[in-house]
Amino acid sequence: MTNDEQPKRAVQFLDDQQLAHAQTLTKAQVLEFLEDFRLLFAAPLPQAGSSTAVSIRVPDDLRRAFRHKCDRDGVPYQSMVKTLMRRWLAGEA
């Protein structure tokens, strides 16, 4: 298997504050975190299919700027939100 064919592996980088917190965790908490992390990255990325409406509170200036950029680029803004979510899950963001 070449480097291009090898599956990507999730890597967790910790800053000093996160590292200090991690050192206070019990063995059970560490195991729970590792299992959650494994399950998160072992799951296949969701494919197009049924959708669920989501309502979130977003600062007005952020929403307006995001919508303006999408309109300017000719991209439906809800599609861009989904694209960004997929990229983030794939580790591309």
Backbone as CSV, one residue per row, in Angstrom:
resi,resn,N_x,N_y,N_z,CA_x,CA_y,CA_z,C_x,C_y,C_z
1,MET,0.848,-1.173,0.000,0.000,0.000,0.000,0.897,1.240,0.000
2,THR,0.679,2.169,-0.931,1.480,3.387,-0.980,0.930,4.403,0.001
3,ASN,1.680,5.481,0.220,1.217,6.533,1.130,-0.112,7.109,0.678
4,ASP,-0.319,7.211,-0.646,-1.571,7.764,-1.160,-2.758,6.858,-0.888
5,GLU,-2.512,5.563,-0.725,-3.587,4.605,-0.522,-3.895,4.353,0.948
6,GLN,-3.010,4.769,1.832,-3.219,4.503,3.252,-4.362,5.346,3.782
7,PRO,-5.191,4.767,4.640,-6.299,5.543,5.203,-5.781,6.670,6.085
8,LYS,-6.515,7.762,6.089,-6.150,8.877,6.960,-6.452,8.510,8.400
9,ARG,-5.634,8.971,9.290,-5.843,8.701,10.707,-6.038,10.022,11.436
10,ALA,-6.937,10.014,12.360,-7.216,11.221,13.133,-6.072,11.480,14.104
11,VAL,-5.690,12.726,14.226,-4.636,13.133,15.145,-5.200,14.232,16.030
12,GLN,-4.995,14.109,17.320,-5.476,15.114,18.264,-4.288,15.920,18.749
13,PHE,-4.311,17.231,18.494,-3.273,18.121,18.986,-3.814,18.866,20.191
14,LEU,-3.024,18.942,21.259,-3.461,19.592,22.483,-2.587,20.809,22.782
15,ASP,-3.228,21.895,23.215,-2.438,23.032,23.685,-2.084,22.774,25.160
16,ASP,-1.319,23.670,25.765,-0.856,23.456,27.139,-2.004,23.317,28.131
17,GLN,-3.064,24.121,27.956,-4.209,24.053,28.868,-4.933,22.720,28.723
18,GLN,-5.132,22.267,27.497,-5.791,20.978,27.280,-4.948,19.834,27.822
19,LEU,-3.647,19.930,27.635,-2.755,18.888,28.141,-2.798,18.823,29.662
20,ALA,-2.801,19.990,30.310,-2.887,20.020,31.776,-4.198,19.396,32.241
21,HIS,-5.294,19.695,31.541,-6.590,19.104,31.901,-6.556,17.593,31.682
22,ALA,-5.972,17.156,30.565,-5.921,15.726,30.259,-5.182,14.947,31.345
23,GLN,-4.195,15.574,31.956,-3.414,14.901,32.995,-4.213,14.709,34.283
24,THR,-5.354,15.383,34.425,-6.185,15.229,35.617,-7.271,14.177,35.444
25,LEU,-7.418,13.638,34.232,-8.493,12.689,33.963,-8.206,11.329,34.589
26,THR,-9.279,10.667,34.984,-9.139,9.307,35.493,-8.945,8.355,34.309
27,LYS,-8.522,7.128,34.599,-8.358,6.134,33.535,-9.687,5.890,32.819
28,ALA,-10.774,5.869,33.560,-12.089,5.649,32.951,-12.450,6.791,32.010
29,GLN,-12.145,8.027,32.403,-12.434,9.182,31.549,-11.576,9.153,30.280
30,VAL,-10.326,8.745,30.416,-9.452,8.644,29.247,-9.986,7.585,28.292
31,LEU,-10.364,6.433,28.838,-10.909,5.360,27.995,-12.196,5.796,27.304
32,GLU,-13.058,6.506,28.015,-14.301,6.994,27.418,-14.000,7.970,26.279
33,PHE,-13.053,8.885,26.503,-12.671,9.832,25.458,-12.127,9.104,24.236
34,LEU,-11.214,8.158,24.459,-10.620,7.439,23.340,-11.654,6.644,22.552
35,GLU,-12.594,6.044,23.239,-13.653,5.294,22.548,-14.548,6.236,21.751
36,ASP,-14.928,7.364,22.343,-15.736,8.351,21.615,-14.990,8.852,20.387
37,PHE,-13.709,9.122,20.537,-12.883,9.612,19.434,-12.790,8.561,18.329
38,ARG,-12.587,7.303,18.724,-12.512,6.212,17.751,-13.809,6.087,16.979
39,LEU,-14.926,6.115,17.693,-16.224,5.982,17.036,-16.507,7.154,16.099
40,LEU,-16.114,8.341,16.507,-16.332,9.523,15.673,-15.624,9.391,14.339
41,PHE,-14.364,8.960,14.362,-13.592,8.907,13.135,-13.700,7.572,12.415
42,ALA,-14.270,6.567,13.056,-14.471,5.290,12.382,-15.763,5.299,11.585
43,ALA,-16.669,6.181,11.957,-17.968,6.231,11.276,-17.798,6.811,9.884
44,PRO,-18.493,6.242,8.899,-18.429,6.813,7.562,-19.080,8.192,7.545
45,LEU,-18.593,9.048,6.656,-19.207,10.359,6.528,-20.622,10.207,6.010
46,PRO,-21.541,11.012,6.522,-22.912,10.904,6.070,-23.033,11.228,4.592
47,GLN,-23.883,10.494,3.923,-24.157,10.716,2.512,-25.462,11.486,2.378
48,ALA,-25.670,12.019,1.182,-26.918,12.735,0.933,-28.081,11.776,1.152
49,GLY,-29.113,12.246,1.730,-30.283,11.425,2.018,-31.317,12.302,2.666
50,SER,-31.991,11.741,3.644,-33.002,12.538,4.320,-32.337,13.676,5.088
51,SER,-33.064,14.742,5.270,-32.530,15.922,5.942,-33.363,16.252,7.170
52,THR,-32.741,16.955,8.082,-33.396,17.422,9.291,-33.212,18.925,9.382
53,ALA,-34.273,19.632,9.655,-34.176,21.078,9.835,-33.431,21.363,11.136
54,VAL,-32.523,22.334,11.088,-31.731,22.709,12.248,-31.885,24.205,12.465
55,SER,-32.076,24.582,13.702,-32.191,25.998,14.036,-31.077,26.350,15.007
56,ILE,-30.257,27.329,14.632,-29.178,27.778,15.511,-29.202,29.297,15.603
57,ARG,-28.698,29.806,16.695,-28.598,31.252,16.863,-27.221,31.672,16.367
58,VAL,-27.208,32.635,15.443,-25.984,33.142,14.839,-26.000,34.660,14.946
59,PRO,-24.899,35.267,15.333,-24.868,36.732,15.380,-25.261,37.315,14.012
60,ASP,-26.071,38.398,14.047,-26.577,38.990,12.812,-25.464,39.363,11.845
61,ASP,-24.377,39.956,12.348,-23.312,40.383,11.439,-22.646,39.194,10.756
62,LEU,-22.489,38.096,11.476,-21.907,36.895,10.893,-22.824,36.312,9.822
63,ARG,-24.114,36.233,10.121,-25.072,35.696,9.149,-25.120,36.556,7.894
64,ARG,-25.172,37.882,8.090,-25.237,38.787,6.931,-23.979,38.663,6.067
65,ALA,-22.813,38.633,6.703,-21.564,38.534,5.947,-21.477,37.200,5.209
66,PHE,-21.875,36.132,5.864,-21.846,34.803,5.242,-22.801,34.760,4.059
67,ARG,-24.010,35.254,4.271,-25.027,35.262,3.201,-24.555,36.134,2.038
68,HIS,-23.968,37.300,2.329,-23.481,38.194,1.285,-22.389,37.515,0.449
69,LYS,-21.448,36.855,1.111,-20.368,36.170,0.389,-20.936,35.045,-0.464
70,CYS,-21.874,34.290,0.051,-22.494,33.218,-0.735,-23.224,33.791,-1.950
71,ASP,-24.002,34.857,-1.726,-24.719,35.488,-2.838,-23.737,35.998,-3.887
72,ARG,-22.666,36.647,-3.440,-21.662,37.179,-4.352,-21.017,36.076,-5.181
73,ASP,-20.770,34.921,-4.540,-20.126,33.802,-5.225,-21.116,32.905,-5.957
74,GLY,-22.419,33.218,-5.844,-23.432,32.419,-6.526,-23.637,31.043,-5.931
75,VAL,-23.444,30.935,-4.625,-23.582,29.654,-3.924,-24.750,29.751,-2.954
76,PRO,-25.705,28.811,-3.000,-26.780,28.833,-2.000,-26.176,28.704,-0.601
77,TYR,-26.563,29.611,0.289,-25.870,29.650,1.586,-26.115,28.405,2.423
78,GLN,-27.291,27.798,2.360,-27.520,26.574,3.140,-26.667,25.425,2.596
79,SER,-26.478,25.388,1.288,-25.597,24.372,0.704,-24.169,24.573,1.181
80,MET,-23.748,25.838,1.298,-22.393,26.122,1.772,-22.230,25.697,3.231
81,VAL,-23.247,25.896,4.047,-23.174,25.446,5.441,-22.957,23.935,5.472
82,LYS,-23.705,23.187,4.664,-23.562,21.727,4.628,-22.178,21.328,4.105
83,THR,-21.689,22.049,3.097,-20.363,21.769,2.559,-19.299,21.968,3.632
84,LEU,-19.406,23.067,4.376,-18.437,23.335,5.441,-18.508,22.273,6.540
85,MET,-19.707,21.813,6.853,-19.855,20.766,7.870,-19.183,19.473,7.407
86,ARG,-19.401,19.096,6.132,-18.779,17.880,5.601,-17.258,18.003,5.584
87,ARG,-16.749,19.161,5.179,-15.302,19.380,5.152,-14.704,19.268,6.553
88,TRP,-15.403,19.851,7.527,-14.919,19.797,8.905,-14.865,18.347,9.397
89,LEU,-15.928,17.570,9.103,-15.947,16.169,9.527,-14.841,15.366,8.854
90,ALA,-14.509,15.726,7.627,-13.461,15.012,6.898,-12.063,15.491,7.293
91,GLY,-11.992,16.500,8.172,-10.704,17.022,8.608,-10.082,17.973,7.617
92,GLU,-10.886,18.526,6.726,-10.372,19.434,5.696,-10.498,20.892,6.102
93,ALA,-11.183,21.181,7.180,-11.397,22.582,7.558,-10.501,22.970,8.701
